[in-house]
Amino acid sequence: MSVETTAPVTEGQVTQDQITGEAVLAEISGMLRVLLDEYGLDDVEITMATKFHEDLELESIDLVSLSADLKERYGNQVNFAEFIAGFDLEEIIAMTVGQLVDHVVVSLREAARG
Amino acid sequence: MTKILAGDLDTHVQRLPPTIPVDGEAPVVVFIHGLLTDSLASYYFTLGPAFAAAGVDVVMYDLRGHGKSGRPATGYQLERFVSDLVSLLDAMDITRPVHLVGNSFGGSIAFGLAAAHPERVATVIAIEAEPPVQAWTVRMAEGLDLAKSQLTQDAVIDWIAVNNGKHTARLSRAAGRLLQVTSMLEDIPVSDTIADDLSAIRCPVLAIFGADSGLSRQVPYFESYLASCRTVVLPDQGHSVLIERTDETRDAILGWVRDHALGRVG
């Protein structure tokens, strides 16, 4: 099966195979680029290893915005608040994009499984 | 991101409705963050989700000049922060009395609102905070002067980076900038104050302190003068109660809101 990685991963009938790390990374990168654009940073490479604070210079308040974006995009299928409840502030600051992508993938697959 | 025009201020708000069924109306708890390096993120990543999960209607917002709310050049007297909050509650159609959780300077705003508009406030929960009495304005003037002189020096920011980490250093630099581009330093010390006898505060108050913070010295003062007050002092703890003692703070406030709510809180 071919997987269209740029298409929204939750649109229409989604099978578990379509929910890939690449697709979710592409979506989350898009959200981050909008955030970074506010700071005039529009040319940053975003990978699974990118750190929110260290590499993107995002503050905790930016992660609040990202969380709102995730909720808008994925609805109740992804619960960012619950995900971060187990982290302290230092850990949230040290988080990588990959950790978030993995969480979203697992959550969407669980939702697709019903 | 949710922005609400409250009065003339573009205000960043995060509201978390209760995630469990509640008998009657859910209590509304408004969380007010502290000055300079703070934002609603301090609540979003600590108390906010836990309160929504316990049946509370959670309102968190960024103060003027902070986080992702508007940053006017002037207008930083305490009463401006108080009227911003009234405008926000109006804009959100929240008319019943709310519980105000205020951390540090946020607690001073909570006391200010309780004094100015007692009909809007059910209780005040003050974390490491002072009521806006005359002596408070003097301490704020000293603290802000020191912050501006220190946080605008590269050497100081470098020292903070080594000793407290890059994140704190970056926030500190942003705080220095905030003091440079706004009249906060001039405005806060000339804020409206309330009388030293605290008679303006008539609602119940829960005050939480770290034992090692200078602010815990206020315990006898609060207990003598406030009409209805419970104090909690956490041993071996300085000013960062919310971040370093999140669980105890959450439990103390949830218990308090339960005791003072008409609706059942889980």
mmCIF file of C-alpha atoms in Angstrom:
data_model
loop_
_atom_site.group_PDB
_atom_site.id
_atom_site.type_symbol
_atom_site.label_atom_id
_atom_site.label_comp_id
_atom_site.label_asym_id
_atom_site.label_seq_id
_atom_site.Cartn_x
_atom_site.Cartn_y
_atom_site.Cartn_z
ATOM 1 C CA MET A 1 0.000 0.000 0.000
ATOM 2 C CA SER A 2 1.312 3.408 -0.847
ATOM 3 C CA VAL A 3 1.278 5.963 1.920
ATOM 4 C CA GLU A 4 0.750 9.614 1.157
ATOM 5 C CA THR A 5 2.847 11.210 3.848
ATOM 6 C CA THR A 6 1.767 14.776 3.317
ATOM 7 C CA ALA A 7 -1.979 14.138 3.532
ATOM 8 C CA PRO A 8 -3.656 14.744 6.894
ATOM 9 C CA VAL A 9 -3.406 11.422 8.675
ATOM 10 C CA THR A 10 -6.839 11.444 10.238
ATOM 11 C CA GLU A 11 -8.907 12.552 7.284
ATOM 12 C CA GLY A 12 -11.497 10.063 6.080
ATOM 13 C CA GLN A 13 -11.064 6.348 6.601
ATOM 14 C CA VAL A 14 -7.699 5.799 8.148
ATOM 15 C CA THR A 15 -6.119 2.436 8.603
ATOM 16 C CA GLN A 16 -3.438 1.827 11.171
ATOM 17 C CA ASP A 17 -0.830 1.430 8.418
ATOM 18 C CA GLN A 18 -1.448 4.966 7.228
ATOM 19 C CA ILE A 19 -0.567 6.467 10.588
ATOM 20 C CA THR A 20 3.158 6.731 10.178
ATOM 21 C CA GLY A 21 5.831 8.629 12.017
ATOM 22 C CA GLU A 22 6.703 10.466 8.795
ATOM 23 C CA ALA A 23 3.155 11.691 8.287
ATOM 24 C CA VAL A 24 2.770 12.865 11.871
ATOM 25 C CA LEU A 25 6.211 14.493 11.833
ATOM 26 C CA ALA A 26 5.217 16.396 8.698
ATOM 27 C CA GLU A 27 2.064 17.658 10.374
ATOM 28 C CA ILE A 28 3.724 18.631 13.635
ATOM 29 C CA SER A 29 6.559 20.316 11.714
ATOM 30 C CA GLY A 30 3.910 22.392 9.960
ATOM 31 C CA MET A 31 2.465 23.506 13.299
ATOM 32 C CA LEU A 32 5.943 24.325 14.594
ATOM 33 C CA ARG A 33 6.794 26.369 11.491
ATOM 34 C CA VAL A 34 3.773 28.582 12.104
ATOM 35 C CA LEU A 35 4.950 29.095 15.697
ATOM 36 C CA LEU A 36 8.557 29.736 14.655
ATOM 37 C CA ASP A 37 7.423 32.170 12.009
ATOM 38 C CA GLU A 38 6.276 34.475 14.831
ATOM 39 C CA TYR A 39 9.930 34.680 15.879
ATOM 40 C CA GLY A 40 11.137 35.202 12.319
ATOM 41 C CA LEU A 41 12.621 31.696 12.141
ATOM 42 C CA ASP A 42 11.248 30.143 8.998
ATOM 43 C CA ASP A 43 14.190 28.094 7.815
ATOM 44 C CA VAL A 44 14.839 25.539 10.537
ATOM 45 C CA GLU A 45 15.218 21.835 9.921
ATOM 46 C CA ILE A 46 12.881 19.809 12.111
ATOM 47 C CA THR A 47 13.615 16.118 12.703
ATOM 48 C CA MET A 48 12.651 13.524 15.304
ATOM 49 C CA ALA A 49 15.773 14.466 17.296
ATOM 50 C CA THR A 50 15.048 18.205 17.342
ATOM 51 C CA LYS A 51 14.653 19.544 20.870
ATOM 52 C CA PHE A 52 11.909 22.078 21.460
ATOM 53 C CA HIS A 53 13.939 24.306 23.726
ATOM 54 C CA GLU A 54 17.550 23.649 22.863
ATOM 55 C CA ASP A 55 17.177 23.645 19.058
ATOM 56 C CA LEU A 56 14.017 25.626 18.334
ATOM 57 C CA GLU A 57 14.358 28.034 21.270
ATOM 58 C CA LEU A 58 10.715 27.517 22.120
ATOM 59 C CA GLU A 59 9.575 28.368 25.642
ATOM 60 C CA SER A 60 6.993 26.544 27.717
ATOM 61 C CA ILE A 61 4.351 29.060 26.613
ATOM 62 C CA ASP A 62 4.987 28.022 22.993
ATOM 63 C CA LEU A 63 4.305 24.407 23.944
ATOM 64 C CA VAL A 64 0.947 25.575 25.296
ATOM 65 C CA SER A 65 0.178 26.948 21.825
ATOM 66 C CA LEU A 66 1.380 23.726 20.203
ATOM 67 C CA SER A 67 -0.862 21.757 22.526
ATOM 68 C CA ALA A 68 -3.851 23.849 21.435
ATOM 69 C CA ASP A 69 -2.881 23.205 17.780
ATOM 70 C CA LEU A 70 -2.708 19.461 18.433
ATOM 71 C CA LYS A 71 -6.144 19.529 20.014
ATOM 72 C CA GLU A 72 -7.545 21.422 17.051
ATOM 73 C CA ARG A 73 -5.981 18.943 14.615
ATOM 74 C CA TYR A 74 -6.558 15.607 16.343
ATOM 75 C CA GLY A 75 -9.426 16.371 18.721
ATOM 76 C CA ASN A 76 -9.737 14.017 21.651
ATOM 77 C CA GLN A 77 -7.728 11.267 19.956
ATOM 78 C CA VAL A 78 -4.542 12.815 21.271
ATOM 79 C CA ASN A 79 -4.382 14.044 24.837
ATOM 80 C CA PHE A 80 -1.283 16.204 25.163
ATOM 81 C CA ALA A 81 -2.229 17.344 28.670
ATOM 82 C CA GLU A 82 -2.364 13.723 29.833
ATOM 83 C CA PHE A 83 0.903 12.932 28.039
ATOM 84 C CA ILE A 84 2.782 15.711 29.793
ATOM 85 C CA ALA A 85 1.148 15.156 33.187
ATOM 86 C CA GLY A 86 3.874 12.608 33.928
ATOM 87 C CA PHE A 87 6.674 15.103 33.106
ATOM 88 C CA ASP A 88 8.047 17.852 35.279
ATOM 89 C CA LEU A 89 8.793 21.262 33.782
ATOM 90 C CA GLU A 90 12.462 20.434 33.163
ATOM 91 C CA GLU A 91 11.522 17.289 31.261
ATOM 92 C CA ILE A 92 8.950 19.174 29.218
ATOM 93 C CA ILE A 93 11.618 21.688 28.278
ATOM 94 C CA ALA A 94 14.043 18.889 27.285
ATOM 95 C CA MET A 95 11.454 17.079 25.146
ATOM 96 C CA THR A 96 12.226 16.156 21.520
ATOM 97 C CA VAL A 97 9.884 16.435 18.552
ATOM 98 C CA GLY A 98 10.252 12.640 18.191
ATOM 99 C CA GLN A 99 8.832 11.988 21.660
ATOM 100 C CA LEU A 100 5.745 13.957 20.742
ATOM 101 C CA VAL A 101 5.446 12.320 17.305
ATOM 102 C CA ASP A 102 5.658 8.851 18.882
ATOM 103 C CA HIS A 103 2.949 9.754 21.360
ATOM 104 C CA VAL A 104 0.663 11.050 18.603
ATOM 105 C CA VAL A 105 1.237 7.950 16.457
ATOM 106 C CA VAL A 106 0.439 5.599 19.357
ATOM 107 C CA SER A 107 -2.674 7.620 20.271
ATOM 108 C CA LEU A 108 -3.979 7.724 16.679
ATOM 109 C CA ARG A 109 -3.392 4.014 16.186
ATOM 110 C CA GLU A 110 -5.297 3.263 19.384
ATOM 111 C CA ALA A 111 -8.132 5.512 18.204
ATOM 112 C CA ALA A 112 -8.158 3.856 14.730
ATOM 113 C CA ARG A 113 -8.316 0.430 16.363
ATOM 114 C CA GLY A 114 -11.423 1.713 18.154
ATOM 115 C CA MET B 1 -4.362 29.497 20.198
ATOM 116 C CA THR B 2 -7.267 31.204 21.914
ATOM 117 C CA LYS B 3 -7.109 34.981 22.088
ATOM 118 C CA ILE B 4 -9.920 36.995 23.658
ATOM 119 C CA LEU B 5 -10.203 40.761 23.453
ATOM 120 C CA ALA B 6 -10.686 41.698 27.115
ATOM 121 C CA GLY B 7 -11.176 45.445 27.430
ATOM 122 C CA ASP B 8 -8.473 46.765 25.111
ATOM 123 C CA LEU B 9 -6.098 43.871 25.696
ATOM 124 C CA ASP B 10 -5.586 40.936 23.360
ATOM 125 C CA THR B 11 -5.511 38.175 25.972
ATOM 126 C CA HIS B 12 -4.189 34.624 25.522
ATOM 127 C CA VAL B 13 -6.536 32.261 27.370
ATOM 128 C CA GLN B 14 -6.556 28.500 27.859
ATOM 129 C CA ARG B 15 -9.793 27.139 29.294
ATOM 130 C CA LEU B 16 -10.042 23.497 30.323
ATOM 131 C CA PRO B 17 -13.632 22.418 30.998
ATOM 132 C CA PRO B 18 -14.229 19.685 33.594
ATOM 133 C CA THR B 19 -13.507 16.236 32.157
ATOM 134 C CA ILE B 20 -15.836 14.398 34.577
ATOM 135 C CA PRO B 21 -19.575 14.908 35.153
ATOM 136 C CA VAL B 22 -20.300 17.446 37.890
ATOM 137 C CA ASP B 23 -23.486 17.834 39.967
ATOM 138 C CA GLY B 24 -24.755 21.350 39.324
ATOM 139 C CA GLU B 25 -22.410 24.015 37.988
ATOM 140 C CA ALA B 26 -18.708 23.279 38.037
ATOM 141 C CA PRO B 27 -16.722 25.684 40.196
ATOM 142 C CA VAL B 28 -14.677 28.128 38.112
ATOM 143 C CA VAL B 29 -11.051 28.451 39.161
ATOM 144 C CA VAL B 30 -9.016 31.242 37.539
ATOM 145 C CA PHE B 31 -5.239 30.821 37.671
ATOM 146 C CA ILE B 32 -3.131 33.998 37.754
ATOM 147 C CA HIS B 33 0.606 33.686 37.102
ATOM 148 C CA GLY B 34 3.495 35.752 38.435
ATOM 149 C CA LEU B 35 5.548 38.643 37.114
ATOM 150 C CA LEU B 36 8.355 38.919 34.528
ATOM 151 C CA THR B 37 9.534 35.368 33.789
ATOM 152 C CA ASP B 38 6.121 33.763 34.206
ATOM 153 C CA SER B 39 3.200 32.824 31.927
ATOM 154 C CA LEU B 40 0.123 30.612 32.010
ATOM 155 C CA ALA B 41 2.428 27.705 31.081
ATOM 156 C CA SER B 42 3.359 27.443 34.773
ATOM 157 C CA TYR B 43 -0.216 26.320 35.440
ATOM 158 C CA TYR B 44 -0.842 24.539 32.148
ATOM 159 C CA PHE B 45 1.963 22.109 32.932
ATOM 160 C CA THR B 46 1.216 21.766 36.672
ATOM 161 C CA LEU B 47 -2.244 22.290 38.194
ATOM 162 C CA GLY B 48 -4.504 22.981 35.197
ATOM 163 C CA PRO B 49 -5.153 19.469 33.801
ATOM 164 C CA ALA B 50 -5.481 17.931 37.298
ATOM 165 C CA PHE B 51 -8.147 20.479 38.233
ATOM 166 C CA ALA B 52 -10.141 19.852 35.040
ATOM 167 C CA ALA B 53 -9.918 16.109 35.777
ATOM 168 C CA ALA B 54 -11.331 16.794 39.256
ATOM 169 C CA GLY B 55 -14.413 18.553 37.879
ATOM 170 C CA VAL B 56 -13.240 22.162 37.856
ATOM 171 C CA ASP B 57 -13.815 24.672 35.049
ATOM 172 C CA VAL B 58 -10.225 25.880 34.618
ATOM 173 C CA VAL B 59 -9.362 29.327 33.247
ATOM 174 C CA MET B 60 -5.688 30.204 32.671
ATOM 175 C CA TYR B 61 -4.541 33.392 30.971
ATOM 176 C CA ASP B 62 -1.416 35.413 30.220
ATOM 177 C CA LEU B 63 -1.160 38.744 32.034
ATOM 178 C CA ARG B 64 -0.605 41.958 30.062
ATOM 179 C CA GLY B 65 2.990 42.124 28.887
ATOM 180 C CA HIS B 66 3.485 38.387 29.443
ATOM 181 C CA GLY B 67 3.350 35.148 27.425
ATOM 182 C CA LYS B 68 1.256 35.579 24.306
ATOM 183 C CA SER B 69 -0.996 38.379 25.526
ATOM 184 C CA GLY B 70 -0.595 41.957 24.335
ATOM 185 C CA ARG B 71 2.317 44.052 25.571
ATOM 186 C CA PRO B 72 1.308 47.716 25.796
ATOM 187 C CA ALA B 73 4.172 50.103 26.589
ATOM 188 C CA THR B 74 2.388 51.560 29.613
ATOM 189 C CA GLY B 75 -0.381 50.761 32.102
ATOM 190 C CA TYR B 76 1.103 48.253 34.538
ATOM 191 C CA GLN B 77 -0.357 49.449 37.838
ATOM 192 C CA LEU B 78 -1.942 46.601 39.827
ATOM 193 C CA GLU B 79 -5.418 48.026 39.206
ATOM 194 C CA ARG B 80 -4.866 47.612 35.454
ATOM 195 C CA PHE B 81 -4.156 43.897 35.948
ATOM 196 C CA VAL B 82 -7.307 43.736 38.113
ATOM 197 C CA SER B 83 -9.499 45.460 35.517
ATOM 198 C CA ASP B 84 -8.035 43.204 32.794
ATOM 199 C CA LEU B 85 -9.287 40.191 34.744
ATOM 200 C CA VAL B 86 -12.743 41.715 35.241
ATOM 201 C CA SER B 87 -12.901 42.410 31.487
ATOM 202 C CA LEU B 88 -11.811 38.844 30.754
ATOM 203 C CA LEU B 89 -14.493 37.338 33.026
ATOM 204 C CA ASP B 90 -17.066 39.611 31.364
ATOM 205 C CA ALA B 91 -15.860 38.631 27.896
ATOM 206 C CA MET B 92 -16.163 34.945 28.835
ATOM 207 C CA ASP B 93 -19.638 35.466 30.364
ATOM 208 C CA ILE B 94 -18.463 34.245 33.737
ATOM 209 C CA THR B 95 -20.712 36.105 36.160
ATOM 210 C CA ARG B 96 -20.779 33.831 39.203
ATOM 211 C CA PRO B 97 -18.100 34.205 41.872
ATOM 212 C CA VAL B 98 -14.852 32.457 40.974
ATOM 213 C CA HIS B 99 -11.986 31.009 42.968
ATOM 214 C CA LEU B 100 -8.785 32.906 42.233
ATOM 215 C CA VAL B 101 -5.458 31.071 42.449
ATOM 216 C CA GLY B 102 -2.633 33.596 42.362
ATOM 217 C CA ASN B 103 1.075 32.790 42.381
ATOM 218 C CA SER B 104 3.384 35.504 43.733
ATOM 219 C CA PHE B 105 2.374 38.779 41.972
ATOM 220 C CA GLY B 106 -0.689 36.881 40.692
ATOM 221 C CA GLY B 107 -1.792 36.545 44.317
ATOM 222 C CA SER B 108 -1.568 40.316 44.736
ATOM 223 C CA ILE B 109 -3.883 40.655 41.716
ATOM 224 C CA ALA B 110 -6.277 38.128 43.313
ATOM 225 C CA PHE B 111 -6.347 40.150 46.557
ATOM 226 C CA GLY B 112 -6.810 43.330 44.509
ATOM 227 C CA LEU B 113 -9.819 41.892 42.686
ATOM 228 C CA ALA B 114 -11.337 40.520 45.922
ATOM 229 C CA ALA B 115 -11.052 44.023 47.424
ATOM 230 C CA ALA B 116 -12.349 45.930 44.393
ATOM 231 C CA HIS B 117 -15.103 43.528 43.279
ATOM 232 C CA PRO B 118 -16.012 41.213 46.178
ATOM 233 C CA GLU B 119 -19.111 40.032 44.299
ATOM 234 C CA ARG B 120 -16.909 38.396 41.627
ATOM 235 C CA VAL B 121 -14.744 36.370 44.022
ATOM 236 C CA ALA B 122 -15.696 33.204 45.962
ATOM 237 C CA THR B 123 -12.295 32.644 47.575
ATOM 238 C CA VAL B 124 -8.666 33.658 47.142
ATOM 239 C CA ILE B 125 -5.886 31.076 47.078
ATOM 240 C CA ALA B 126 -2.582 32.921 47.439
ATOM 241 C CA ILE B 127 0.622 30.998 46.701
ATOM 242 C CA GLU B 128 3.679 32.828 48.030
ATOM 243 C CA ALA B 129 1.916 36.154 47.701
ATOM 244 C CA GLU B 130 1.351 39.449 49.465
ATOM 245 C CA PRO B 131 -1.757 41.609 49.573
ATOM 246 C CA PRO B 132 -1.231 44.993 47.863
ATOM 247 C CA VAL B 133 -0.650 47.081 51.001
ATOM 248 C CA GLN B 134 1.653 50.124 51.123
ATOM 249 C CA ALA B 135 4.704 48.139 52.259
ATOM 250 C CA TRP B 136 4.227 45.798 49.284
ATOM 251 C CA THR B 137 4.692 48.690 46.846
ATOM 252 C CA VAL B 138 8.025 49.510 48.478
ATOM 253 C CA ARG B 139 9.241 45.916 48.249
ATOM 254 C CA MET B 140 8.077 45.670 44.640
ATOM 255 C CA ALA B 141 9.952 48.881 43.753
ATOM 256 C CA GLU B 142 13.154 47.468 45.284
ATOM 257 C CA GLY B 143 12.728 44.075 43.623
ATOM 258 C CA LEU B 144 11.987 45.511 40.190
ATOM 259 C CA ASP B 145 14.904 47.966 40.405
ATOM 260 C CA LEU B 146 17.225 45.108 41.226
ATOM 261 C CA ALA B 147 15.769 42.938 38.449
ATOM 262 C CA LYS B 148 16.232 45.664 35.842
ATOM 263 C CA SER B 149 19.795 46.445 36.866
ATOM 264 C CA GLN B 150 20.752 42.745 36.908
ATOM 265 C CA LEU B 151 18.773 41.119 34.113
ATOM 266 C CA THR B 152 19.909 43.601 31.478
ATOM 267 C CA GLN B 153 23.586 42.660 31.984
ATOM 268 C CA ASP B 154 25.068 39.948 29.773
ATOM 269 C CA ALA B 155 27.418 38.833 32.554
ATOM 270 C CA VAL B 156 24.501 38.199 34.868
ATOM 271 C CA ILE B 157 22.581 36.272 32.201
ATOM 272 C CA ASP B 158 25.713 34.170 31.535
ATOM 273 C CA TRP B 159 26.003 33.449 35.262
ATOM 274 C CA ILE B 160 22.347 32.369 35.373
ATOM 275 C CA ALA B 161 22.930 30.090 32.362
ATOM 276 C CA VAL B 162 25.766 28.323 34.184
ATOM 277 C CA ASN B 163 24.037 28.087 37.551
ATOM 278 C CA ASN B 164 20.341 27.754 36.690
ATOM 279 C CA GLY B 165 20.391 26.472 33.117
ATOM 280 C CA LYS B 166 19.832 27.968 29.693
ATOM 281 C CA HIS B 167 16.068 27.983 29.975
ATOM 282 C CA THR B 168 16.067 30.175 33.085
ATOM 283 C CA ALA B 169 18.722 32.379 31.482
ATOM 284 C CA ARG B 170 16.581 32.915 28.408
ATOM 285 C CA LEU B 171 13.518 33.721 30.518
ATOM 286 C CA SER B 172 15.618 36.111 32.600
ATOM 287 C CA ARG B 173 16.858 37.944 29.520
ATOM 288 C CA ALA B 174 13.257 38.250 28.291
ATOM 289 C CA ALA B 175 12.287 39.611 31.722
ATOM 290 C CA GLY B 176 15.005 42.251 31.495
ATOM 291 C CA ARG B 177 13.690 43.236 28.069
ATOM 292 C CA LEU B 178 10.143 43.481 29.427
ATOM 293 C CA LEU B 179 11.366 45.979 32.032
ATOM 294 C CA GLN B 180 13.182 47.958 29.335
ATOM 295 C CA VAL B 181 10.331 48.238 26.847
ATOM 296 C CA THR B 182 7.446 48.875 29.266
ATOM 297 C CA SER B 183 6.753 51.199 32.189
ATOM 298 C CA MET B 184 6.244 48.261 34.580
ATOM 299 C CA LEU B 185 9.099 49.369 36.827
ATOM 300 C CA GLU B 186 7.579 52.831 37.213
ATOM 301 C CA ASP B 187 3.922 51.715 37.343
ATOM 302 C CA ILE B 188 3.762 48.864 39.845
ATOM 303 C CA PRO B 189 5.155 50.898 42.790
ATOM 304 C CA VAL B 190 2.441 53.550 42.324
ATOM 305 C CA SER B 191 -0.407 51.023 42.263
ATOM 306 C CA ASP B 192 -3.581 51.522 44.294
ATOM 307 C CA THR B 193 -3.199 49.867 47.688
ATOM 308 C CA ILE B 194 -5.550 48.445 50.326
ATOM 309 C CA ALA B 195 -5.500 49.293 54.058
ATOM 310 C CA ASP B 196 -3.009 47.432 56.242
ATOM 311 C CA ASP B 197 -5.846 45.963 58.340
ATOM 312 C CA LEU B 198 -6.897 43.890 55.274
ATOM 313 C CA SER B 199 -10.547 44.749 56.003
ATOM 314 C CA ALA B 200 -11.090 45.049 52.233
ATOM 315 C CA ILE B 201 -10.631 41.270 51.877
ATOM 316 C CA ARG B 202 -13.845 39.688 53.071
ATOM 317 C CA CYS B 203 -13.835 36.339 51.256
ATOM 318 C CA PRO B 204 -12.143 33.192 52.625
ATOM 319 C CA VAL B 205 -8.397 33.026 51.897
ATOM 320 C CA LEU B 206 -6.116 30.000 51.605
ATOM 321 C CA ALA B 207 -2.485 31.129 51.825
ATOM 322 C CA ILE B 208 0.324 28.691 50.914
ATOM 323 C CA PHE B 209 3.950 29.529 51.700
ATOM 324 C CA GLY B 210 7.377 27.938 51.551
ATOM 325 C CA ALA B 211 8.847 27.991 55.062
ATOM 326 C CA ASP B 212 12.211 29.291 53.824
ATOM 327 C CA SER B 213 10.739 32.130 51.791
ATOM 328 C CA GLY B 214 10.633 35.505 53.499
ATOM 329 C CA LEU B 215 6.938 35.722 52.688
ATOM 330 C CA SER B 216 5.958 33.043 55.220
ATOM 331 C CA ARG B 217 6.539 35.681 57.921
ATOM 332 C CA GLN B 218 3.109 36.985 56.987
ATOM 333 C CA VAL B 219 1.328 33.979 58.551
ATOM 334 C CA PRO B 220 0.525 35.656 61.928
ATOM 335 C CA TYR B 221 -0.484 38.854 60.091
ATOM 336 C CA PHE B 222 -2.884 36.988 57.800
ATOM 337 C CA GLU B 223 -4.326 34.943 60.661
ATOM 338 C CA SER B 224 -4.871 38.036 62.835
ATOM 339 C CA TYR B 225 -6.404 40.318 60.248
ATOM 340 C CA LEU B 226 -8.124 38.292 57.549
ATOM 341 C CA ALA B 227 -11.761 37.537 58.334
ATOM 342 C CA SER B 228 -11.444 33.911 57.200
ATOM 343 C CA CYS B 229 -8.041 32.407 56.543
ATOM 344 C CA ARG B 230 -6.308 29.044 56.352
ATOM 345 C CA THR B 231 -2.523 28.964 56.061
ATOM 346 C CA VAL B 232 -0.282 26.137 54.844
ATOM 347 C CA VAL B 233 3.499 26.355 55.284
ATOM 348 C CA LEU B 234 5.596 23.795 53.389
ATOM 349 C CA PRO B 235 8.831 22.949 55.224
ATOM 350 C CA ASP B 236 12.243 23.165 53.476
ATOM 351 C CA GLN B 237 10.796 25.179 50.617
ATOM 352 C CA GLY B 238 11.594 28.589 49.160
ATOM 353 C CA HIS B 239 9.537 30.790 46.820
ATOM 354 C CA SER B 240 9.051 28.263 43.958
ATOM 355 C CA VAL B 241 6.229 26.424 45.708
ATOM 356 C CA LEU B 242 4.105 25.886 42.593
ATOM 357 C CA ILE B 243 6.862 24.291 40.529
ATOM 358 C CA GLU B 244 8.777 22.425 43.238
ATOM 359 C CA ARG B 245 5.855 21.269 45.405
ATOM 360 C CA THR B 246 3.179 20.816 42.776
ATOM 361 C CA ASP B 247 1.451 17.772 44.302
ATOM 362 C CA GLU B 248 1.036 19.248 47.781
ATOM 363 C CA THR B 249 -0.115 22.549 46.320
ATOM 364 C CA ARG B 250 -2.649 20.784 44.087
ATOM 365 C CA ASP B 251 -4.057 18.717 46.962
ATOM 366 C CA ALA B 252 -4.334 21.700 49.308
ATOM 367 C CA ILE B 253 -6.152 23.827 46.723
ATOM 368 C CA LEU B 254 -8.453 21.050 45.460
ATOM 369 C CA GLY B 255 -9.468 20.279 49.055
ATOM 370 C CA TRP B 256 -10.116 23.970 49.637
ATOM 371 C CA VAL B 257 -12.212 24.374 46.474
ATOM 372 C CA ARG B 258 -14.205 21.250 47.397
ATOM 373 C CA ASP B 259 -14.906 22.704 50.841
ATOM 374 C CA HIS B 260 -16.040 26.004 49.336
ATOM 375 C CA ALA B 261 -17.920 24.795 46.251
ATOM 376 C CA LEU B 262 -21.650 24.346 45.918
ATOM 377 C CA GLY B 263 -21.277 21.747 43.155
ATOM 378 C CA ARG B 264 -19.621 18.432 43.933
ATOM 379 C CA VAL B 265 -15.991 18.277 42.928
ATOM 380 C CA GLY B 266 -14.564 14.797 42.325
#
